[in-house]
Coordinates of C-alpha atoms in Angstrom, one line a residue:
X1 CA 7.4 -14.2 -0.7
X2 CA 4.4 -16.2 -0.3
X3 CA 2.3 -18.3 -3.2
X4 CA -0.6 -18.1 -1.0
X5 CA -1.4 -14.6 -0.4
X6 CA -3.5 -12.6 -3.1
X7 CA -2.2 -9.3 -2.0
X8 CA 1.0 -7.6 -0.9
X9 CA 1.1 -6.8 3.3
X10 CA 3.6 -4.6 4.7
X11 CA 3.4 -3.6 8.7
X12 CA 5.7 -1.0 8.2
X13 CA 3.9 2.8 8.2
X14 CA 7.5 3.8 7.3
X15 CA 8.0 2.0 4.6
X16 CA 5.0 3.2 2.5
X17 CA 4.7 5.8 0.1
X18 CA 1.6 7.2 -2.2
X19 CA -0.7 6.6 1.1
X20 CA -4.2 6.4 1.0
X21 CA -7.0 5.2 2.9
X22 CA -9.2 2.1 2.3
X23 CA -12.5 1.0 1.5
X24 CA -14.7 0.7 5.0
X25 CA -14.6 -2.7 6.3
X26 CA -11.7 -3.9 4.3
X27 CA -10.1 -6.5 6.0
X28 CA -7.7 -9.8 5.2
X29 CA -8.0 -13.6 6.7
X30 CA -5.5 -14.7 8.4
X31 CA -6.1 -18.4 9.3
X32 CA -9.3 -18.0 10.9
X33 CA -8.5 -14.2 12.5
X34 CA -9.7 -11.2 10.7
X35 CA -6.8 -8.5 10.2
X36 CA -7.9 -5.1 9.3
X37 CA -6.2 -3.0 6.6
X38 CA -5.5 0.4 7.4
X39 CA -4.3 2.1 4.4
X40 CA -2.9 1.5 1.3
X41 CA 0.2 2.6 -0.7
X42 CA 3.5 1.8 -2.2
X43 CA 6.7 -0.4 -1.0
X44 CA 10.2 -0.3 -2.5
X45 CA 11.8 -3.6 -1.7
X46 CA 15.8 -3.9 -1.7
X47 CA 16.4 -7.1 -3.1
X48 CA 20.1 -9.0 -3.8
X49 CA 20.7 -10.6 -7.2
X50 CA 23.7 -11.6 -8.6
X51 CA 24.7 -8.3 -10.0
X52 CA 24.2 -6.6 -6.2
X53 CA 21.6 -4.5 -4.6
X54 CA 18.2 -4.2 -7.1
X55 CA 14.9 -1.7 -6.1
X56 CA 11.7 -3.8 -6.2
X57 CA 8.5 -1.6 -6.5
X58 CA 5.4 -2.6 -5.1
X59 CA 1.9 -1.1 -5.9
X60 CA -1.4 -1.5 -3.7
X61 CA -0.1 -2.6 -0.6
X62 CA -1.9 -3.1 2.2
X63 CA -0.7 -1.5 5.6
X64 CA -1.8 -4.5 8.5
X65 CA 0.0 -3.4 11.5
X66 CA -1.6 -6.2 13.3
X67 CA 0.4 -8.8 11.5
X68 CA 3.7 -10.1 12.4
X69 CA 5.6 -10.0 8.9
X70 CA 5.0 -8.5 6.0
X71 CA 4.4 -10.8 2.5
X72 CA 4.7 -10.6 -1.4
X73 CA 2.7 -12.1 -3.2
X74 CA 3.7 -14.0 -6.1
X75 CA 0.9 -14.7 -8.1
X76 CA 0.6 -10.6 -8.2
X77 CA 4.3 -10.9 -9.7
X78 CA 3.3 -14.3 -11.8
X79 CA 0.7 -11.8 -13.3
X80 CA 3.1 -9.2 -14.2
X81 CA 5.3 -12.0 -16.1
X82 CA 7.8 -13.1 -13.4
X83 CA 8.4 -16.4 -12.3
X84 CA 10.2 -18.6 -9.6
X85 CA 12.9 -20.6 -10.6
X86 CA 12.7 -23.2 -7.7
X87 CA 15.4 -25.5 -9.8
X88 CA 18.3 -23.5 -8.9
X89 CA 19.9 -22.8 -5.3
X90 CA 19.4 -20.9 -3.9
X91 CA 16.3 -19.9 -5.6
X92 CA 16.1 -17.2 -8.3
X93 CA 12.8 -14.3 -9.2
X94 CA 13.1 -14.4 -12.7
X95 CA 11.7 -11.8 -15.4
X96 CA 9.8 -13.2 -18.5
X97 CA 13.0 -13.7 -20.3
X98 CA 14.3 -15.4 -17.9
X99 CA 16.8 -13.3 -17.0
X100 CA 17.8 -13.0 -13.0
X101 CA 15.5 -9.9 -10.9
X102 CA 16.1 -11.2 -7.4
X103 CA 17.6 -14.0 -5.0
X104 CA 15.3 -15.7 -2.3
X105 CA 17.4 -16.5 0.9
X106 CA 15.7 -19.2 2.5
X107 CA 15.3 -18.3 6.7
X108 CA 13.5 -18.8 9.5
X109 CA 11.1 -21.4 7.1
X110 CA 10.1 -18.8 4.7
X111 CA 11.1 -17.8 1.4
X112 CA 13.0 -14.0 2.2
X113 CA 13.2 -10.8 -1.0
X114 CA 14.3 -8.7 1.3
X115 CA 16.7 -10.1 3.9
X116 CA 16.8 -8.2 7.1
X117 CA 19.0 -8.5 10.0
X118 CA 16.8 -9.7 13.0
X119 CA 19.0 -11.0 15.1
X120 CA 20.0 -8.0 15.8
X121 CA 16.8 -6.0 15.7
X122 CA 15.7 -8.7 18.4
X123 CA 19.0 -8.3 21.3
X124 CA 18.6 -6.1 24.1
X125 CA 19.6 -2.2 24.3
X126 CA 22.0 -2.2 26.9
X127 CA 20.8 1.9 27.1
X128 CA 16.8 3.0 27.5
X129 CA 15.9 5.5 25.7
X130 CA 15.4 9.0 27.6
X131 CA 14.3 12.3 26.4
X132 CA 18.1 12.9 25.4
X133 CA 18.7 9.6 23.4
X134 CA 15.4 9.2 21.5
X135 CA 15.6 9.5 17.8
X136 CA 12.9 12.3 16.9
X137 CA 11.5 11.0 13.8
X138 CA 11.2 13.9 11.0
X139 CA 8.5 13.6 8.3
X140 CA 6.3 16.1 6.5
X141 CA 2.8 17.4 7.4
X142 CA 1.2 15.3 4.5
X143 CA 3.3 12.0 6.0
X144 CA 1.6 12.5 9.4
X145 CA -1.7 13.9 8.2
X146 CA -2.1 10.3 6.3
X147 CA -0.9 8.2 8.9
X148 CA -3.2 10.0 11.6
X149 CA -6.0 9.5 9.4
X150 CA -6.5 12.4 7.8
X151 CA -6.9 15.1 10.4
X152 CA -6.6 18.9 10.0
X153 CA -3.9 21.0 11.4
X154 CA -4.7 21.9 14.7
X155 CA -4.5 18.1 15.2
X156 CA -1.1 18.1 13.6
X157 CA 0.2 21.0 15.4
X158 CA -0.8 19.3 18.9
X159 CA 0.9 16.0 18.1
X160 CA 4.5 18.1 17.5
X161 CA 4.1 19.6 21.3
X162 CA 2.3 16.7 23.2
X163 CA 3.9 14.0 21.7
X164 CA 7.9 12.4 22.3
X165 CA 10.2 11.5 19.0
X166 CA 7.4 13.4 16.4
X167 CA 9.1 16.3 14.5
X168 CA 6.9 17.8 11.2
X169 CA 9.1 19.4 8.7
X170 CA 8.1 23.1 7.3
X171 CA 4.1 24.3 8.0
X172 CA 1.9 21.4 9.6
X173 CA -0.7 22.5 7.2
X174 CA -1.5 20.1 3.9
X175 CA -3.2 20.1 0.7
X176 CA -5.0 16.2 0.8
X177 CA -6.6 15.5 -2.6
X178 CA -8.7 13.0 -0.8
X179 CA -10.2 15.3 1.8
X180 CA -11.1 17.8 -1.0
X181 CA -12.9 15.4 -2.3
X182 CA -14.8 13.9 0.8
X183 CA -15.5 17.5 2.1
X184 CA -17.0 18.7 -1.4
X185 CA -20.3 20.0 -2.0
X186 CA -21.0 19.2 -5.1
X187 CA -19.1 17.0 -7.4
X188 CA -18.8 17.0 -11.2
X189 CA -18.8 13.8 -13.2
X190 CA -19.5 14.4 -16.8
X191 CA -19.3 10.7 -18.8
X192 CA -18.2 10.8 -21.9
X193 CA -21.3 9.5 -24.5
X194 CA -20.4 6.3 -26.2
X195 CA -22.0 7.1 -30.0
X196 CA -23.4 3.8 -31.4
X197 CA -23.9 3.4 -35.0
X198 CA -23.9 -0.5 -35.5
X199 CA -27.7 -2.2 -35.9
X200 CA -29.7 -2.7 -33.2
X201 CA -26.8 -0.9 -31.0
X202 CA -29.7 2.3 -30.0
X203 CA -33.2 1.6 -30.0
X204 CA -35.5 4.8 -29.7
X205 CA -38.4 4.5 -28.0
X206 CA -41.5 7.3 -28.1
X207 CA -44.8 7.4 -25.9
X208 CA -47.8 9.3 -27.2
X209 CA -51.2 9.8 -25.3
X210 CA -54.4 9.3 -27.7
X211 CA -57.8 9.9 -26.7
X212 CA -60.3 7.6 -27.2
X213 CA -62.8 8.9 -29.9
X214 CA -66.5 9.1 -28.9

């Protein structure tokens, strides 16, 4: 968790959910290097507390690949009434009525929700991974089509046999609210009219054309 930050960061394509992509040119500072933000979407944290295992659900996320960890930010939680009891140990999320949401473990210098094992993540695999031991990773069509950036299914159906470890599940053809949108035509916005009765609210204004008499 980090005080700093004003949004969440995640790394992990995996890991999101809800996908979508962002605005052109959005980007975050990090120190003095500019990270880009690929897409946006949705994180569920696993968090310990002191009645076990709890599901943290986090909105507007932005995918950074580029980064090397992925951060929460707490003054998006402070805004959503939690807080961060600092007094006890080890340190304690807490809802608005103070009762406990999550347990910070406190590793590597930083303040950890979610507390992975590295260490073993980071040893050596005694055993490289062939054609035979590679994991093929299975996702559906829409899962690929947002993480490729939106393409159609031709594209999709080319990654399955040219690339290693990629399975689609069912027909790698989707139905992307997003690219219906972008490849529309013509688009229909009607606003609802605001009706103002108070003074002054609506001032009518006419024009008339008089001819100067002779």
């Amino acid at each position: 968790m980090d005080s700093g930050t004003t949004i969440h960061v995640g790394n992990d394509l995996g890991r999101f959910t809800n996908i979508r992509p962002p605005m052109t040119g959005d980007f975050l500072w990090a120190g003095n290097t500019r990270v880009w933000i690929k897409a946006y979407g949705s994180v569920t944290l696993r968090v310990d507390s002191a009645d076990g295992h709890r599901l943290l659900y986090l909105e507007n996320v932005a995918y950074c690949p580029d980064l090397h960890c992925s951060l929460v930010s707490f003054r998006i939680l402070r805004r959503q009434g939690l807080w961060w009891d600092t007094k006890s140990d080890p340190t304690i999320l807490r809802r608005s009525d103070d009762s406990e949401l999550a347990v910070l473990h406190e590793k590597y210098g930083q303040w950890i929700l979610e507390l992975n094992d590295a260490e073993a993540r980071a040893a050596f695999s005694t055993q490289q991974p062939t054609r035979r031991t590679a994991v093929r990773k299975r996702a559906e069509a829409i899962v690929w089509h947002k993480r490729l950036g939106h393409p159609g299914s031709d594209a999709l159906e080319h990654l399955v046999n040219q690339s290693e470890g990629v399975k689609i599940v069912g027909v790698p053809t989707v139905k992307c609210d997003a690219c219906g949108i972008s490849k529309s035509k013509r688009m229909i916005r009607r606003t609802p009219r605001t009706i103002l009765e108070g003074p002054g609210e609506r001032v009518a204004i006419d024009f008339h054309d008089y001819e100067a008499e002779k």
